[in-house]
XYZ file of N, CA and C in Angstrom:
507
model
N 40.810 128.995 121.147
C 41.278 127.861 121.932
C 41.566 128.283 123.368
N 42.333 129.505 123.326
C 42.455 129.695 124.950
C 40.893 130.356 125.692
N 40.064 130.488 124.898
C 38.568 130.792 125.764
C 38.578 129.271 126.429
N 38.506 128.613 125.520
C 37.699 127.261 125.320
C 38.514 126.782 127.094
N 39.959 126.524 126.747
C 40.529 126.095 127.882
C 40.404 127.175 129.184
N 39.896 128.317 129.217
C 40.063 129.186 130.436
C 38.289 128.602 130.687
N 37.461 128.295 130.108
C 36.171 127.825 129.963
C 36.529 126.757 130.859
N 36.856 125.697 130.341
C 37.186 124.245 131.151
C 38.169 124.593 132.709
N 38.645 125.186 132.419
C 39.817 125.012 134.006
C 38.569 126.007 134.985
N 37.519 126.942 134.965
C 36.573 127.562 135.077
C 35.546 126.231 135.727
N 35.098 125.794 134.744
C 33.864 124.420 134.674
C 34.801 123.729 135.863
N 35.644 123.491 136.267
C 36.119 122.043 136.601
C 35.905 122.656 138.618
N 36.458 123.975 138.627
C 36.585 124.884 139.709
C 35.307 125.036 139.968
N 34.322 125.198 139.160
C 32.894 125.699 140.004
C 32.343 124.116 140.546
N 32.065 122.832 139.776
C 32.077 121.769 139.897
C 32.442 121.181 140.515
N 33.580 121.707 140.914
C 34.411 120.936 142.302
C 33.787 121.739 143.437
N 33.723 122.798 143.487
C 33.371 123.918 144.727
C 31.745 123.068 144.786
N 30.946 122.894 143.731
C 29.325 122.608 144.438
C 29.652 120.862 144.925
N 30.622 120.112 144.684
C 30.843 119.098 145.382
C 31.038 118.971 146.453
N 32.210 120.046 146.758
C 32.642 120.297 148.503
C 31.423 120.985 149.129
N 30.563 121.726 148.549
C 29.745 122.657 149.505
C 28.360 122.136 149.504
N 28.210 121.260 148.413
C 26.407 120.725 148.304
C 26.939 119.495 148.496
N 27.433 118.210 148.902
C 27.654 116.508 148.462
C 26.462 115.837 148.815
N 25.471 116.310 149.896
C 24.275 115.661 149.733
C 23.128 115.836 148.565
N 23.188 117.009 148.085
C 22.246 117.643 146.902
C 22.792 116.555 145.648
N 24.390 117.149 145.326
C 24.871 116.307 144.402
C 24.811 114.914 144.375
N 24.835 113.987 145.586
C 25.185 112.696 145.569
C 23.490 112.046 145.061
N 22.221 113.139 145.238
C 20.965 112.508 144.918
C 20.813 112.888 143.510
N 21.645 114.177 142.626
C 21.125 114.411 141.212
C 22.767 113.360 140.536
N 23.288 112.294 141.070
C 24.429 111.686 140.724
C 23.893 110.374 139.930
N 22.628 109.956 140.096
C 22.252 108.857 139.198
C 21.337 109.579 137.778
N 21.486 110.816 138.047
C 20.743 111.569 136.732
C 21.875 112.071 136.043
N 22.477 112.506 136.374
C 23.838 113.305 136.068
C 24.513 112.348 134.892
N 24.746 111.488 135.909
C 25.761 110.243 135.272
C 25.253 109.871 134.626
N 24.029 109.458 134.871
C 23.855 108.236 133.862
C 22.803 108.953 132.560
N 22.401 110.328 132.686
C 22.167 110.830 131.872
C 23.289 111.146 130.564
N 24.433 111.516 131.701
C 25.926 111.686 130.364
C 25.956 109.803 130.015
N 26.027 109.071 130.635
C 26.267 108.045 130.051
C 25.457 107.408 128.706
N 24.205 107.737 128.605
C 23.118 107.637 127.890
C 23.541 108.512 126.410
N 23.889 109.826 126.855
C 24.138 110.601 125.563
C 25.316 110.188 124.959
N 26.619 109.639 125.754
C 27.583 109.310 125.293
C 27.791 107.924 124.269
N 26.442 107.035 124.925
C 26.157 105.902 124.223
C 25.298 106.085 122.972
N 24.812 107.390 122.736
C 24.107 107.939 121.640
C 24.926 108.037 120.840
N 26.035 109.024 121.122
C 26.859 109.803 120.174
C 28.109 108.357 119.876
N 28.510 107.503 120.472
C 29.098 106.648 120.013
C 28.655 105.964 119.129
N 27.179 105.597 119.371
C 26.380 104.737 118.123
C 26.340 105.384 117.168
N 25.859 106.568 116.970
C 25.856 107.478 116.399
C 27.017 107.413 115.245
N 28.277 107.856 115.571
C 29.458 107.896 115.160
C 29.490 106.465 114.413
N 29.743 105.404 114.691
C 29.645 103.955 114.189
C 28.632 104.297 113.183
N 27.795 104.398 113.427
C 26.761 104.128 111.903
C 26.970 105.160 111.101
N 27.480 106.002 111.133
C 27.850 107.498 110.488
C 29.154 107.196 109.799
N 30.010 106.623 110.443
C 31.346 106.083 109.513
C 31.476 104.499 109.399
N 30.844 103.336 109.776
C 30.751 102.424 109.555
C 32.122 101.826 109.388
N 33.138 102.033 110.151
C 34.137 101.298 110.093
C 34.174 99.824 110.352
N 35.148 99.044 109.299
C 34.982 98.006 109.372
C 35.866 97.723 111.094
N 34.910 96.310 111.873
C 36.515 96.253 112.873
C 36.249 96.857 114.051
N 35.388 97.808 113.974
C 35.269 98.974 115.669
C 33.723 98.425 116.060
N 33.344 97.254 115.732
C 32.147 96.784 116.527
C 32.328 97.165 117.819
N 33.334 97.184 118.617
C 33.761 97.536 119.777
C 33.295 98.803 120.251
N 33.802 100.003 119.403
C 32.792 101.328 119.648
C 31.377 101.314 119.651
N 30.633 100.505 119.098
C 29.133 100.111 118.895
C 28.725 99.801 120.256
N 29.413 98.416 120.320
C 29.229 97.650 121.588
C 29.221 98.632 122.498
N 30.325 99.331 122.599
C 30.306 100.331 124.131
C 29.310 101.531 124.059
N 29.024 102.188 123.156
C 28.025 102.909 122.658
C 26.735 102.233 123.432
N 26.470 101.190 123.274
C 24.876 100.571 123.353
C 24.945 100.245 124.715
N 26.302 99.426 125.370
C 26.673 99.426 127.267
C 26.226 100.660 127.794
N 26.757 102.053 127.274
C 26.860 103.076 127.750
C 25.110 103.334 128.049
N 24.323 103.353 126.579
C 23.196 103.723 126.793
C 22.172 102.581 127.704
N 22.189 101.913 127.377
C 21.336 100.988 128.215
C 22.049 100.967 130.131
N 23.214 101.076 130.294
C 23.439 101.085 132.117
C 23.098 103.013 132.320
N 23.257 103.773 131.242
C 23.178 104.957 131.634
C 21.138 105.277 132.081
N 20.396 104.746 131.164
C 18.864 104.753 130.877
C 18.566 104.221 132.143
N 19.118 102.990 132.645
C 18.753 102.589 134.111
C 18.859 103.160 135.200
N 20.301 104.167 135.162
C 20.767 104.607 136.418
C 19.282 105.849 136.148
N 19.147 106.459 135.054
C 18.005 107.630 135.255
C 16.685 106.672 135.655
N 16.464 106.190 135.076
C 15.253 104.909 135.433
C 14.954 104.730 137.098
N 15.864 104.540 137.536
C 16.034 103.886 138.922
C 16.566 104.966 140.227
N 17.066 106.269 139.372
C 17.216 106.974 140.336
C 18.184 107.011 141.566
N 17.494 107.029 142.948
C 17.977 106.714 143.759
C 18.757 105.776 143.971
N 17.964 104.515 143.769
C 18.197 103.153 143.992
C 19.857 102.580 143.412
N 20.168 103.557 142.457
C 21.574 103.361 141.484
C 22.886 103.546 142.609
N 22.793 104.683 143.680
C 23.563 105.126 143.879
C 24.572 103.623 144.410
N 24.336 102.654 144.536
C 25.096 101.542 145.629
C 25.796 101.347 144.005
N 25.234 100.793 142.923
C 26.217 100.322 142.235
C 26.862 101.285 141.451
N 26.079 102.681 141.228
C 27.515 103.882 141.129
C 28.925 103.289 141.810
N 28.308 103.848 143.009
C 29.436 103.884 144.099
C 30.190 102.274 144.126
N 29.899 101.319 143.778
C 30.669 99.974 143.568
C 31.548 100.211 142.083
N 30.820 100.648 141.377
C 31.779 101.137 139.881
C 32.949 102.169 139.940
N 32.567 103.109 140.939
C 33.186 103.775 141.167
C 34.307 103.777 142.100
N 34.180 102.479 143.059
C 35.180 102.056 143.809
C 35.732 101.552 142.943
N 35.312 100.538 142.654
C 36.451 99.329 141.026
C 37.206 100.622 140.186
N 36.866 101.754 139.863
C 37.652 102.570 139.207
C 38.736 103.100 139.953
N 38.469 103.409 141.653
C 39.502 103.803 142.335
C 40.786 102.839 142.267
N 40.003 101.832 142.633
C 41.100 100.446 143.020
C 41.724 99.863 141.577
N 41.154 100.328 140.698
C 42.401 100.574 139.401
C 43.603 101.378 139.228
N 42.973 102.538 139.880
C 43.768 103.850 140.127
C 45.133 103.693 140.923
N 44.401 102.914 141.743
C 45.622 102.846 142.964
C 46.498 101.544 142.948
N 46.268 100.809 141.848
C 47.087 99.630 141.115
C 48.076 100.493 140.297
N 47.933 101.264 139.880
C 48.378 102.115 138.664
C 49.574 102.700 139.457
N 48.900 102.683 140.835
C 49.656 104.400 141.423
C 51.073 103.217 141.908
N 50.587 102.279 142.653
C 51.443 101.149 143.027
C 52.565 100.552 141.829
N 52.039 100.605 140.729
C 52.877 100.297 139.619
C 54.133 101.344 139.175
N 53.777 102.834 139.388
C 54.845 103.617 139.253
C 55.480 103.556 140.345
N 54.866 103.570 141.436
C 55.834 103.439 142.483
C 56.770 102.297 142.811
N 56.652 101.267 142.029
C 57.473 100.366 141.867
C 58.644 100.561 141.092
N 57.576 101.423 139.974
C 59.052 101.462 138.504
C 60.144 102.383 139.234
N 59.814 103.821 139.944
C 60.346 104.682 140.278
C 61.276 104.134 141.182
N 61.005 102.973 142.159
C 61.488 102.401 143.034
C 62.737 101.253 142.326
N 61.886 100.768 141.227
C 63.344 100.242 140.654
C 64.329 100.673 140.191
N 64.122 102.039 139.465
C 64.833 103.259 138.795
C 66.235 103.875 139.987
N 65.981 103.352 141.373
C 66.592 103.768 142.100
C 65.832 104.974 143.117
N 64.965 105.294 142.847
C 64.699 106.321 143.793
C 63.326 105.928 144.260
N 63.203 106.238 145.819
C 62.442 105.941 147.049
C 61.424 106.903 146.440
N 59.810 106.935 146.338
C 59.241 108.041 146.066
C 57.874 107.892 147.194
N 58.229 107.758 148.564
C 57.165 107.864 149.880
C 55.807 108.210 149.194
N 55.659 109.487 148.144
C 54.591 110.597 148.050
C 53.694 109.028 146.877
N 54.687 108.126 146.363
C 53.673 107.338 144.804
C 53.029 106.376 145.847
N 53.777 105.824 147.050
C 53.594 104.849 147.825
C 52.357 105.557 148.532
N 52.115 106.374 149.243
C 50.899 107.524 150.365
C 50.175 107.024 149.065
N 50.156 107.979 148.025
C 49.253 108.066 146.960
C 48.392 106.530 146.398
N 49.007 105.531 146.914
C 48.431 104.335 146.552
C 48.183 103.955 147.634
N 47.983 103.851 148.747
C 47.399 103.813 149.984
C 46.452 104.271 150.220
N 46.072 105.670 150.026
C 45.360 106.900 149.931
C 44.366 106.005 149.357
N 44.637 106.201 147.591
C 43.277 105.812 146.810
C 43.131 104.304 147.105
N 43.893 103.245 147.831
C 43.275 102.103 147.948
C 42.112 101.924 149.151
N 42.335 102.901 150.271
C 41.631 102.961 151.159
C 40.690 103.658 150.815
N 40.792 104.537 150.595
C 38.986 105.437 149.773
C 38.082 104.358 149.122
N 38.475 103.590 148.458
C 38.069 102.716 147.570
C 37.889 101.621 148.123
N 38.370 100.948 148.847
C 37.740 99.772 149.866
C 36.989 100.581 150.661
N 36.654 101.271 151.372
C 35.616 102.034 152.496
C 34.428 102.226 150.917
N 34.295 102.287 149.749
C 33.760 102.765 149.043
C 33.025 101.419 148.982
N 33.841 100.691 148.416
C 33.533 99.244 147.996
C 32.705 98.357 148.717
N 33.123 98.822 150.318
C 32.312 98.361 151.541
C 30.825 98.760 151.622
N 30.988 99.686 151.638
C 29.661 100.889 152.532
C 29.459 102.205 151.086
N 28.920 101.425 149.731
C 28.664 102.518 148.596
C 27.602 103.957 149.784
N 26.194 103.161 149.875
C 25.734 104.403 150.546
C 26.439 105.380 151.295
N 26.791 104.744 152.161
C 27.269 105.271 153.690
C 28.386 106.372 152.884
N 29.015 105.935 152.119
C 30.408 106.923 151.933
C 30.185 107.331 150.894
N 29.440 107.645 150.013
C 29.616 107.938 148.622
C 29.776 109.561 148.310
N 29.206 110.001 149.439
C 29.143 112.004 149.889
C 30.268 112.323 149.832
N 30.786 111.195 150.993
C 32.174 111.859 151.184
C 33.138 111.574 149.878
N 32.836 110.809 149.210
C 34.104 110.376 147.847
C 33.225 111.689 146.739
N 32.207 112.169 147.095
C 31.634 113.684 146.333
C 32.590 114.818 146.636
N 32.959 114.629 148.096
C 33.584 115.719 148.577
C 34.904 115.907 147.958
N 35.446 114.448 147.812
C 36.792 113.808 147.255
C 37.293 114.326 146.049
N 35.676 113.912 145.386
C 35.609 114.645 143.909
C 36.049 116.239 143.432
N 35.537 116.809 144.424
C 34.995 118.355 144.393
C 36.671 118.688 144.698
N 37.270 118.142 145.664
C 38.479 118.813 145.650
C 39.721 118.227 144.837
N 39.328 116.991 144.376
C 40.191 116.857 143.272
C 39.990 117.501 141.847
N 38.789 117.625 141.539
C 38.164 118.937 140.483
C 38.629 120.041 140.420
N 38.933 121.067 141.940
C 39.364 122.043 142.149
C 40.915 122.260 141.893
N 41.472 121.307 142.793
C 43.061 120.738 142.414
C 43.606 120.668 140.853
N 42.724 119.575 140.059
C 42.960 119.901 138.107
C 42.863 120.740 137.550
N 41.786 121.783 138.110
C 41.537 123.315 137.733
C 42.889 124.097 137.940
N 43.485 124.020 138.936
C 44.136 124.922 139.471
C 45.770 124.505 138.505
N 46.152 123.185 138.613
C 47.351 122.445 137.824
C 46.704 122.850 136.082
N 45.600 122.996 136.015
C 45.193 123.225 134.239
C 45.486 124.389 133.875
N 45.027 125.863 135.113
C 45.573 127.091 135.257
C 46.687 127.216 134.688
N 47.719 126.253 135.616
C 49.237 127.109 135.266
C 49.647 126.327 134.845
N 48.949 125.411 133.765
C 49.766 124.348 132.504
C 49.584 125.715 131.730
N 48.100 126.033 131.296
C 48.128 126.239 130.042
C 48.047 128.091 130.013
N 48.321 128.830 131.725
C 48.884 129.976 131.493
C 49.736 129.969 131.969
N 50.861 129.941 131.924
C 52.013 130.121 132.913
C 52.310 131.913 133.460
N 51.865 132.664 132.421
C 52.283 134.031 132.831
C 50.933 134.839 133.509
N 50.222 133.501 134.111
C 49.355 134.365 134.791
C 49.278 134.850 136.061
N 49.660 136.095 136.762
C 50.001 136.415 138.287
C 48.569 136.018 139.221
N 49.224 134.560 140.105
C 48.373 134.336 140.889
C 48.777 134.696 142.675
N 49.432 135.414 142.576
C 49.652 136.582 143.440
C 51.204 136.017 144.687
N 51.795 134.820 143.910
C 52.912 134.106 144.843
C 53.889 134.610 144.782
């Protein structure tokens, strides 16, 4: 188990680094990428459903078959995907930053001012409208976004799951 996780906090750090240092390379293999994982993921969900046939989880099916059929297009279409990536991918920010706005409310009702939940929902609401606006135009840079928030989880995954590891502070 601890390979597995020094494996992943590893994966997430190199992944983030070819985001920050390649975002034009990456942002053109991003409708293969994706929608290639999306395709397999809609495999292995169908998959799973007909393999245990639970009564009731038509729902896993359903998303299984969404997954594969928008994932088959984005490889299908290639290039042409990247605008409604990048529109899906704004709608995911601007969830994010509803979310971020929502703790910062609770925290705010709780009694305490938290500036950093309030930035933080500003932050991702503006990434995400400039996203929402202009998918082409900005989508590199929300690669770049990626790459260092990748690097950032790597680094917080580090010293979750070693704490006694000397990183030289």
């Amino acid at each position: 188990m601890k390979t597995a996780k020094q494996l992943l906090c590893a994966l997430f750090a190199i992944i983030g680094l070819l985001c920050v240092l390649f975002p034009i390379r990456i942002t053109r293999g991003l409708p293969y990428v994706l929608g290639g994982a999306m395709a397999a993921a809609g495999v292995v969900y169908s998959a799973s459903y007909f393999r245990n046939q639970p009564s009731g989880h038509s729902a896993e099916l359903a998303s299984g078959l969404v997954l594969l059929l928008v994932g088959s297009s984005c490889v299908l279409h290639g290039a042409d995907s990247i605008v409604p990536l990048g529109t899906v991918w704004a709608v995911i920010g601007i969830q994010k930053a509803s979310k971020s706005l929502a703790a910062a409310i609770e925290r705010t009702n709780e009694g305490s001012v938290r500036i950093f939940s309030f930035l933080g929902f500003l932050i991702r609401l503006t990434f995400s409208m400039v996203l929402l606006f202009y998918p082409e135009e900005k989508i590199q840079t929300h690669v770049v976004l990626l790459g260092l928030e990748l690097i950032i989880v790597s680094i917080r995954l580090t010293r979750k799951y070693f704490p006694d590891l000397d990183t030289g502070e």
